[in-house]
Tab-separated table of C-alpha atoms in Angstrom:
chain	number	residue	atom	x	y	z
D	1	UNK	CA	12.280	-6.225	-20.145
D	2	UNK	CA	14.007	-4.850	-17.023
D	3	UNK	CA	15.484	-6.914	-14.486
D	4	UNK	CA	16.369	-6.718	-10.507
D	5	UNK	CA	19.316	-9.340	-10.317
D	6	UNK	CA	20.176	-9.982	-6.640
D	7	UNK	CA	23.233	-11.231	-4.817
D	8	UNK	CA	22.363	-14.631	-2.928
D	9	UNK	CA	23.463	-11.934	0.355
D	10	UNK	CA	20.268	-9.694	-1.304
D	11	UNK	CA	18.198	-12.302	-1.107
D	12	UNK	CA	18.396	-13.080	2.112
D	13	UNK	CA	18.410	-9.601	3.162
D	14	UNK	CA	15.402	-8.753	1.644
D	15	UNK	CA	12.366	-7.959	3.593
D	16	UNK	CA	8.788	-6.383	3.608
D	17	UNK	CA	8.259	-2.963	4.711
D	18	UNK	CA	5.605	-0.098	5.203
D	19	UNK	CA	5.651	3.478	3.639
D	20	UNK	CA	3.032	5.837	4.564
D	21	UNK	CA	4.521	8.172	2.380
D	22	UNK	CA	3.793	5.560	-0.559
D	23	UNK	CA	-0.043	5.161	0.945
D	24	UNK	CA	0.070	8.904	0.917
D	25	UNK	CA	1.221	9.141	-2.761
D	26	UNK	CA	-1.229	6.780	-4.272
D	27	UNK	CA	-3.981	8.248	-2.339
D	28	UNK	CA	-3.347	11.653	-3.806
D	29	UNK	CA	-3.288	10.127	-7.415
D	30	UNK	CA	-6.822	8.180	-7.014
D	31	UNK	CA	-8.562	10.765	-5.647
D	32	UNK	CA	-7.177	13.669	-8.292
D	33	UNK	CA	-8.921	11.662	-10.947
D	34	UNK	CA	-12.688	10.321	-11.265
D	35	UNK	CA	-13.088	7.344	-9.065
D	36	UNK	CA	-13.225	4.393	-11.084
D	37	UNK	CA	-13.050	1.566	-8.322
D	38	UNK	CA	-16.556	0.389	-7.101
D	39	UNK	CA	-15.097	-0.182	-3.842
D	40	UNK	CA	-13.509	2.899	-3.039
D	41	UNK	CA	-16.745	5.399	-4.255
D	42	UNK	CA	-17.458	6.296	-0.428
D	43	UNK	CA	-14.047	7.136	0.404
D	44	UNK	CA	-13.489	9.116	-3.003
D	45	UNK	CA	-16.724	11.018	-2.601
D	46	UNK	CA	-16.124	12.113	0.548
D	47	UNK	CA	-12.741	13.585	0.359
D	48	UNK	CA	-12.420	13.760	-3.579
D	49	UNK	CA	-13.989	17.481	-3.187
D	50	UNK	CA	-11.706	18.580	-0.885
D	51	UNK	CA	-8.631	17.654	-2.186
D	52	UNK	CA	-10.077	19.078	-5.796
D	53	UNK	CA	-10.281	22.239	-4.527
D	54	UNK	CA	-6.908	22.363	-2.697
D	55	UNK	CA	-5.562	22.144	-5.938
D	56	UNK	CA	-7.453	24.763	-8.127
D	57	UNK	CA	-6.119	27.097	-5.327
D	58	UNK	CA	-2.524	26.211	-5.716
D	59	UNK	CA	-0.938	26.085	-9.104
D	60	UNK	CA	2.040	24.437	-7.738
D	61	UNK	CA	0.070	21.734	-6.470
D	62	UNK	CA	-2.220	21.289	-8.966
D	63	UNK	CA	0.476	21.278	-11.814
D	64	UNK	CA	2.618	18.518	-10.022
D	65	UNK	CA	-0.649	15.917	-9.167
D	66	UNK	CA	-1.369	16.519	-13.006
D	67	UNK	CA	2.006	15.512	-14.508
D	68	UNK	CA	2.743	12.413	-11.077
D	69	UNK	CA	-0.463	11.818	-12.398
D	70	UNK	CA	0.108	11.086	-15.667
D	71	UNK	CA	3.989	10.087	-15.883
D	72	UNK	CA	5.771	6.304	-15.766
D	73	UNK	CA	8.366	8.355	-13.784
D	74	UNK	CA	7.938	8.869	-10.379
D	75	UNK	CA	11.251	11.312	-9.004
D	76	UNK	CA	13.328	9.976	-6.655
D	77	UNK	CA	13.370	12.636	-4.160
D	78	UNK	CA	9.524	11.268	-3.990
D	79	UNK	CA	9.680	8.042	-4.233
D	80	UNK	CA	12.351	6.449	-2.256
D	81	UNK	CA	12.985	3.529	-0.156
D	82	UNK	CA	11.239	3.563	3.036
D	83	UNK	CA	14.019	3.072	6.046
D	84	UNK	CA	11.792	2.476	8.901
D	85	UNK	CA	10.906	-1.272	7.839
D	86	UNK	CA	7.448	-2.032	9.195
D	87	UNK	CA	7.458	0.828	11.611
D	88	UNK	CA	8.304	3.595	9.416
D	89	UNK	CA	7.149	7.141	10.219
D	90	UNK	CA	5.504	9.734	7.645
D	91	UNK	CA	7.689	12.570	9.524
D	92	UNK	CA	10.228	10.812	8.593
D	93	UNK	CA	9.907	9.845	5.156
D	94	UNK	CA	8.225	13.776	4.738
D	95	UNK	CA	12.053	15.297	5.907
D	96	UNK	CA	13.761	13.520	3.308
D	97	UNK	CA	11.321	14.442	0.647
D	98	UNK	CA	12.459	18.100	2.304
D	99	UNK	CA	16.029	17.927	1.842
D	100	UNK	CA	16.000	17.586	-1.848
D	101	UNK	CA	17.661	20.474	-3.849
D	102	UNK	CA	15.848	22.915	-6.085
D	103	UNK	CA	18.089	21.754	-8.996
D	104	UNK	CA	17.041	18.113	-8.198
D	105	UNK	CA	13.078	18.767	-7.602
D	106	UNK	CA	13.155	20.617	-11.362
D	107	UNK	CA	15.737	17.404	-12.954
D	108	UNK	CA	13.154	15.233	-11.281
D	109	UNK	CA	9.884	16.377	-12.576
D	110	UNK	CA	11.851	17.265	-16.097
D	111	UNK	CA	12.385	13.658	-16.599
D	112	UNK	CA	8.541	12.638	-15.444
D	113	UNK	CA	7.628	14.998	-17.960
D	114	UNK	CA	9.651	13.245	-20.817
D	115	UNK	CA	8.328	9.766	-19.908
D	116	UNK	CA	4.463	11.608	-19.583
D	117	UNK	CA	2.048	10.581	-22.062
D	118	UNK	CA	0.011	13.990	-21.872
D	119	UNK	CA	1.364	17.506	-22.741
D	120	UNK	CA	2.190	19.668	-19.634
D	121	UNK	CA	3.061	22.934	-19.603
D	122	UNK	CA	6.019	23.815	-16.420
D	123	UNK	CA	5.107	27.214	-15.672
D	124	UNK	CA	3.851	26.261	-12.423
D	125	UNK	CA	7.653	24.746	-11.901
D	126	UNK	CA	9.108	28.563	-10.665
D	127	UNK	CA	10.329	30.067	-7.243
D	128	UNK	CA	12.591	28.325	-4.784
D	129	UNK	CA	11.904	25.870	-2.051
D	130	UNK	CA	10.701	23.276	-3.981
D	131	UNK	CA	11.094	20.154	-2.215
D	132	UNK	CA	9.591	22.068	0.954
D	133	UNK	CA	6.447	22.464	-1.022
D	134	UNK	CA	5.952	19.213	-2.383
D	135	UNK	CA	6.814	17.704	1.305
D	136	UNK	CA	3.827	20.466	2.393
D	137	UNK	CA	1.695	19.165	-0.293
D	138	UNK	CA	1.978	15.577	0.717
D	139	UNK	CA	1.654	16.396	4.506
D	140	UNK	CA	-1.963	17.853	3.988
D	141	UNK	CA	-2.921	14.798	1.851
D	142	UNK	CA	-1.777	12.665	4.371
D	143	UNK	CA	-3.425	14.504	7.102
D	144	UNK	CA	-7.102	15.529	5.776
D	145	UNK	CA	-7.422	12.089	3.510
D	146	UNK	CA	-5.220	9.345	4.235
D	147	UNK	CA	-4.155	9.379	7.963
D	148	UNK	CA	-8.266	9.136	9.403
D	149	UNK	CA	-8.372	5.672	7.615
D	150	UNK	CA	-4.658	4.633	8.921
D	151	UNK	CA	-5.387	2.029	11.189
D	152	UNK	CA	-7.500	0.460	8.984
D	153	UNK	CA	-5.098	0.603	5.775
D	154	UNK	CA	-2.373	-0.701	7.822
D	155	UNK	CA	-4.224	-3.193	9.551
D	156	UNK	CA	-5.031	-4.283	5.936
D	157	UNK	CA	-0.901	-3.882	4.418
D	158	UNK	CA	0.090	-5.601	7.715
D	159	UNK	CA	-2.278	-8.758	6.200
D	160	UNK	CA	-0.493	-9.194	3.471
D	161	UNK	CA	2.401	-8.797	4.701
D	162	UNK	CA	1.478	-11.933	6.837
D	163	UNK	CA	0.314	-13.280	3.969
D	164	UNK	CA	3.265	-13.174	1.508
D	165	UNK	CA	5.811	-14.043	4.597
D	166	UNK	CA	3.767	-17.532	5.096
D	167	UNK	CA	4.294	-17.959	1.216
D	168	UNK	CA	7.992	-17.049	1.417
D	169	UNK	CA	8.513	-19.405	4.424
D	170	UNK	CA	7.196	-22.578	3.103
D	171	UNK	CA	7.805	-21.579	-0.677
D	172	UNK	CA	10.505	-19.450	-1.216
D	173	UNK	CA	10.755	-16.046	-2.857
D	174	UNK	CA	9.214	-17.037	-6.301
D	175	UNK	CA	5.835	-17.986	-4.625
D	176	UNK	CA	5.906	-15.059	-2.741
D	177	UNK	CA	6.211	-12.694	-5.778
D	178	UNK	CA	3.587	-14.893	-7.755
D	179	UNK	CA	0.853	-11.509	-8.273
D	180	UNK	CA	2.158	-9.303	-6.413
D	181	UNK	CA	1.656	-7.390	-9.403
D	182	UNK	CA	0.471	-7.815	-12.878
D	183	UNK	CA	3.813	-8.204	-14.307
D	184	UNK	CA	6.012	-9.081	-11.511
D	185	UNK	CA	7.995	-12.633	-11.445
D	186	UNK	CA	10.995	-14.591	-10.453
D	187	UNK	CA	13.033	-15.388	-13.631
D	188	UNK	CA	16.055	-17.691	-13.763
D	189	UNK	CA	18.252	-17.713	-10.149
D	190	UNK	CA	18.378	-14.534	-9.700
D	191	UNK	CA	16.574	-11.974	-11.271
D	192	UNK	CA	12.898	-10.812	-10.772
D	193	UNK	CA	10.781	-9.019	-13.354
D	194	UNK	CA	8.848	-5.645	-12.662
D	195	UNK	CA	8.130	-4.469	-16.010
D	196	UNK	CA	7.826	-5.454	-19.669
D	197	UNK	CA	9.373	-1.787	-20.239
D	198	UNK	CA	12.956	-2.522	-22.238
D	199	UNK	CA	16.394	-1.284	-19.882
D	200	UNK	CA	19.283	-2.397	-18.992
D	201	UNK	CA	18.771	-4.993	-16.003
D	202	UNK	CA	19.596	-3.226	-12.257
D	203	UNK	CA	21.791	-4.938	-9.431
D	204	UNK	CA	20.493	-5.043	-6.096
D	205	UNK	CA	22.813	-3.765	-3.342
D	206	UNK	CA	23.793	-6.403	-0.443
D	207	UNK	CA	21.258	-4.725	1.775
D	208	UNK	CA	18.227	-6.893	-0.475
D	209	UNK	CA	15.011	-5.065	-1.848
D	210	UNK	CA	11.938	-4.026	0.131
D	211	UNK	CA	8.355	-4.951	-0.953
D	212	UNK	CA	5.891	-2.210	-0.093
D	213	UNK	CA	2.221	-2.863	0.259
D	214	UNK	CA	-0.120	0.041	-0.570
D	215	UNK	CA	-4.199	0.162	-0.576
D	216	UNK	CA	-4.705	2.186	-3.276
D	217	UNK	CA	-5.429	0.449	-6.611
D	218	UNK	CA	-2.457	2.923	-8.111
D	219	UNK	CA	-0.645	0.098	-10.056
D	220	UNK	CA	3.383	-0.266	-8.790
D	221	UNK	CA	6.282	1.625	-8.961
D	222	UNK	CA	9.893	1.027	-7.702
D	223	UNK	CA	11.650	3.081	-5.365
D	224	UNK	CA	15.335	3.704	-5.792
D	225	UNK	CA	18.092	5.158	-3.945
D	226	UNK	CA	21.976	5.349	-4.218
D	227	UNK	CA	23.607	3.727	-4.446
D	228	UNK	CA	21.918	-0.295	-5.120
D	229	UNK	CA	18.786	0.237	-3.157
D	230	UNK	CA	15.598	-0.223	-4.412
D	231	UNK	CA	12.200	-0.955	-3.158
D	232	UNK	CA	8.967	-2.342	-4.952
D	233	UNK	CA	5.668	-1.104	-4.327
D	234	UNK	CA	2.864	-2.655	-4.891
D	235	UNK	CA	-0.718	-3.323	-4.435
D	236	UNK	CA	-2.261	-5.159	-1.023
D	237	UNK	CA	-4.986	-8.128	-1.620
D	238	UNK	CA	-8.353	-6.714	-0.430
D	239	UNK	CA	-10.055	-3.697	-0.819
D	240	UNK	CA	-8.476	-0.442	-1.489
D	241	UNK	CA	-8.653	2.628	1.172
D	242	UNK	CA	-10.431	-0.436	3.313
D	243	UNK	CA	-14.032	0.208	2.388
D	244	UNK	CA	-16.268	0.087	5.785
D	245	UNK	CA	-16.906	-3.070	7.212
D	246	UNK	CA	-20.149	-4.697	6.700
D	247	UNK	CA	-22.924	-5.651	9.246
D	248	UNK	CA	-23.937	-9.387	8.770
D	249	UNK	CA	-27.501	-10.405	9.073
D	250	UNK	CA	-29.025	-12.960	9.036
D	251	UNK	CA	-29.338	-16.311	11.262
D	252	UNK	CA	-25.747	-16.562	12.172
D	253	UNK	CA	-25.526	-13.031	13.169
D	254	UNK	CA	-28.606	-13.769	15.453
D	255	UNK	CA	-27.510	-16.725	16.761
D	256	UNK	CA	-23.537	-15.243	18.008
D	257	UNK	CA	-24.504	-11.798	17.533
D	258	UNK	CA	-23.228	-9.484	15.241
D	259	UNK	CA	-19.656	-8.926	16.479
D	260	UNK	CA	-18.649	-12.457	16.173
D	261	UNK	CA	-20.538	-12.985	12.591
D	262	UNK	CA	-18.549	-9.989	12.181
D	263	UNK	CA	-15.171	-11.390	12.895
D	264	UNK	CA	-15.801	-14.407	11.103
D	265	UNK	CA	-16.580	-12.786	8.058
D	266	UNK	CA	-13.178	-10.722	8.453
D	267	UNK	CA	-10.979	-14.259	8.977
D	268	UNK	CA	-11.457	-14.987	4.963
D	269	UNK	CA	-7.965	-13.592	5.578
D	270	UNK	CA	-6.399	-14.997	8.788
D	271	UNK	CA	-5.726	-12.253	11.488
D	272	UNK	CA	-4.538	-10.947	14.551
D	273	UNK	CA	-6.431	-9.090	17.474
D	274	UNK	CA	-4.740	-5.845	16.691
D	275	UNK	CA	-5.404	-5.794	13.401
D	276	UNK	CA	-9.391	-6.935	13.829
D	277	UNK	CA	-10.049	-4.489	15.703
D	278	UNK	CA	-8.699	-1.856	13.306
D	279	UNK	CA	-10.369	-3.119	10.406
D	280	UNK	CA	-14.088	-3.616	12.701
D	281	UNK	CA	-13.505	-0.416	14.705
D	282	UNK	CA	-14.051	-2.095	17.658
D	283	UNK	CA	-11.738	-1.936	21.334
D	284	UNK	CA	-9.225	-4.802	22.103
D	285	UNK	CA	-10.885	-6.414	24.799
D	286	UNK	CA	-13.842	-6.439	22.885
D	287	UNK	CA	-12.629	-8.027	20.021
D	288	UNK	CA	-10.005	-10.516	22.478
D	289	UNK	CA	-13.664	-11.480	24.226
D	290	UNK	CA	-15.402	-12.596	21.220
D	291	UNK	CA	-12.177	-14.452	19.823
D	292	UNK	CA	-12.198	-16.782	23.323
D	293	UNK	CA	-16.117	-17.455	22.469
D	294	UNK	CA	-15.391	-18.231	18.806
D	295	UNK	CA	-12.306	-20.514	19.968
D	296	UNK	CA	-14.111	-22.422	22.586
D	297	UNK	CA	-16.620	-22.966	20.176
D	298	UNK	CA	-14.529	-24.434	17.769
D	299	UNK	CA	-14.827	-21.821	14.787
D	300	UNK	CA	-11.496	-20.392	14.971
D	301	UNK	CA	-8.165	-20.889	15.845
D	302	UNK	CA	-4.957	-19.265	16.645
D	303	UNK	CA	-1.265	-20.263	15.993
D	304	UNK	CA	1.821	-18.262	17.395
D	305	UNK	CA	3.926	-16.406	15.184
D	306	UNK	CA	7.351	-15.062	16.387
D	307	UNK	CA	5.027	-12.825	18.938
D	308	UNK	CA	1.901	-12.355	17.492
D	309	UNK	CA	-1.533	-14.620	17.520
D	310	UNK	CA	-2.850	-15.166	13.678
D	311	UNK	CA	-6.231	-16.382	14.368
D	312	UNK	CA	-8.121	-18.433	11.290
D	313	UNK	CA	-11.222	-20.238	11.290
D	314	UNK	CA	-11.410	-23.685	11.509
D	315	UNK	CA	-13.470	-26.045	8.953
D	316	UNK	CA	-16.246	-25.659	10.737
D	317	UNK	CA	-16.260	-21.607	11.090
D	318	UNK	CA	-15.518	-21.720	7.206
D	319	UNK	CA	-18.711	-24.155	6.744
D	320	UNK	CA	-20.808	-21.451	9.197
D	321	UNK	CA	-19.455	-18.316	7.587
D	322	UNK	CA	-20.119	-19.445	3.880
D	323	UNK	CA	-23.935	-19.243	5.132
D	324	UNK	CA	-23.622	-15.719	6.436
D	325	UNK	CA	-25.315	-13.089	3.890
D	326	UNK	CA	-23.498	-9.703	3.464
D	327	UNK	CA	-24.922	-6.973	4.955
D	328	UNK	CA	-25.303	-2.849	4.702
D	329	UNK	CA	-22.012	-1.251	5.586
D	330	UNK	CA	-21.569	-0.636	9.561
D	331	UNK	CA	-21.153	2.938	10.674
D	332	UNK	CA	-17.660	3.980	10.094
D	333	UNK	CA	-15.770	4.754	13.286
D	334	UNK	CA	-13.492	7.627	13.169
D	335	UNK	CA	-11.904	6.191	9.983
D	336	UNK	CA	-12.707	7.847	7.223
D	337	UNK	CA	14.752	5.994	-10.583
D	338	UNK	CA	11.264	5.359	-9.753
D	339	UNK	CA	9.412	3.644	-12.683
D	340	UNK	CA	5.716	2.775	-12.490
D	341	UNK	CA	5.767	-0.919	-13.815
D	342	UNK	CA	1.718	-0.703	-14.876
């Protein structure tokens, strides 16, 4: 099995981090294919059409979704590190994906090929300009299928982000790692295991690794770049391409009204305002309203961290929202070397 061995300097360099290019990438491969997720059939019916017929009108396209889609080899010039930590742009990750040579877009996609386990025929692999094209590719996924549902997703990555940080703070790194993917795990001192695939083990430069939540059930991949720097990424707890919130029923939601029953239901995971009212499609102060009713009342709380408020429910909100029936989905609100490890 392959290794990441890091420096005790890596370790405590390394650090969580967002990649809408990654978000972008998955996307592209779940909905190219027949949806297989029960939670993500809305999303995949209404924009698996679209994207289907993008690609029967562009042989480019459609040739490199077919072989990404079907390789453990994800190129580098597509798949690297994200450098914007938690904040990082699509523009930007979209002109580096840009800059790549023709020479490396075609040594890229040669070696994908080698580790594919379908036959693919390059034809499509011709003319100049490639990295511009795949960059162009990538942009109109992101734009017509991925970017709609953005606040959402992220809301969703940002999560379990806060998540996995509260495990590395009172547990340390090997906690913290503990399913983050099928395969993943600390091993020995130093080392952590991304793949039961056999190859010589790979050092971690002094700037640490990145972990890189994505919503897409796409398996993981690592990210590399020269000349030590690699990034995981991986899959977020919860629901892929954040399926549409519910509406509760029932006596709870009649006796606070929906909104609250609403919220509740949301704080199986704790949460901050920002990122409930993402994932309910609801304003601020709405949401900031019904969080000073639910506190007063003793069903949630909220606990400052660094400069955020991650509310949770309290015993008795858990006790009141175990009651609470699931509902019919709420309308929707404007929200519609790189090896893969599984």
């Amino acid at each position: 099995m392959t290794l990441l061995r890091l420096s005790p300097l890596a370790l405590s360099r390394s650090r969580f981090a967002l990649s809408p290019l990654a978000e972008t990438f998955g996307s592209m491969l779940v909905l190219s294919k027949p949806c297989t997720d029960p939670w993500l059939t809305a999303w995949h019916t209404r924009h698996h059409g679209a994207l289907a017929a993008a690609l029967e009108a562009d042989p480019f396209a459609r040739g490199l979704v077919a072989l990404l889609g079907s390789t453990q080899w994800i190129p580098e010039f597509i798949a690297g590190p994200p450098s914007g930590g938690m904040r990082t742009r699509i523009a930007d990750e979209l002109t580096v994906v840009s800059r790549a040579t023709d020479d490396e877009v075609r040594a890229g996609l040669e070696k994908s090929l080698a580790h594919s386990w379908k036959q693919h025929d390059l034809s499509w692999l011709s003319g100049h300009r490639l990295a511009a094209r795949v960059a162009g590719l990538l942009k109109s996924v992101w734009t017509a299928h991925v970017a709609p549902g953005w606040p959402r997703r992220r809301a969703l990555l940002e999560r379990d982000v806060m998540y996995r940080a509260g495990l590395l703070a009172a547990y340390g790194w090997p906690r913290a790692l503990q399913h983050m993917t099928r395969r993943s795990a600390w091993v020995g001192t130093d080392a952590i295991r991304f793949t039961h695939h056999n190859g010589p083990d790979l050092i971690v430069g002094d700037e640490g690794m990145l972990f890189v939540p994505v919503s897409c059930s796409t398996g993981s991949w690592l990210c590399s770049a020269p000349p030590n720097h690699y990034a995981l990424v991986y899959p977020a707890r919860g629901t892929a391409a954040a399926s549409p919130p519910t509406k509760p029923t029932g006596a709870l939601a009649r006796l606070i009204g929906t909104g609250r029953a609403a919220i509740l239901q949301e704080l199986d995971q704790p949460a901050t305002s920002t990122e409930l009212a993402a994932q309910l499609g609801q304003s601020l102060g709405t949401i900031g309203g019904h969080l000073a009713v639910l506190r007063d009342a003793d069903l949630i709380t909220g606990a400052r961290v660094g400069r955020r408020v991650v509310y949770r429910r309290t015993a008795t909100g858990d006790l009141l929202a175990a009651q609470q029936p699931t509902g019919t989905p709420a309308p929707e609100t404007g929200q519609d070397p790189s090896m893969r490890s599984e």
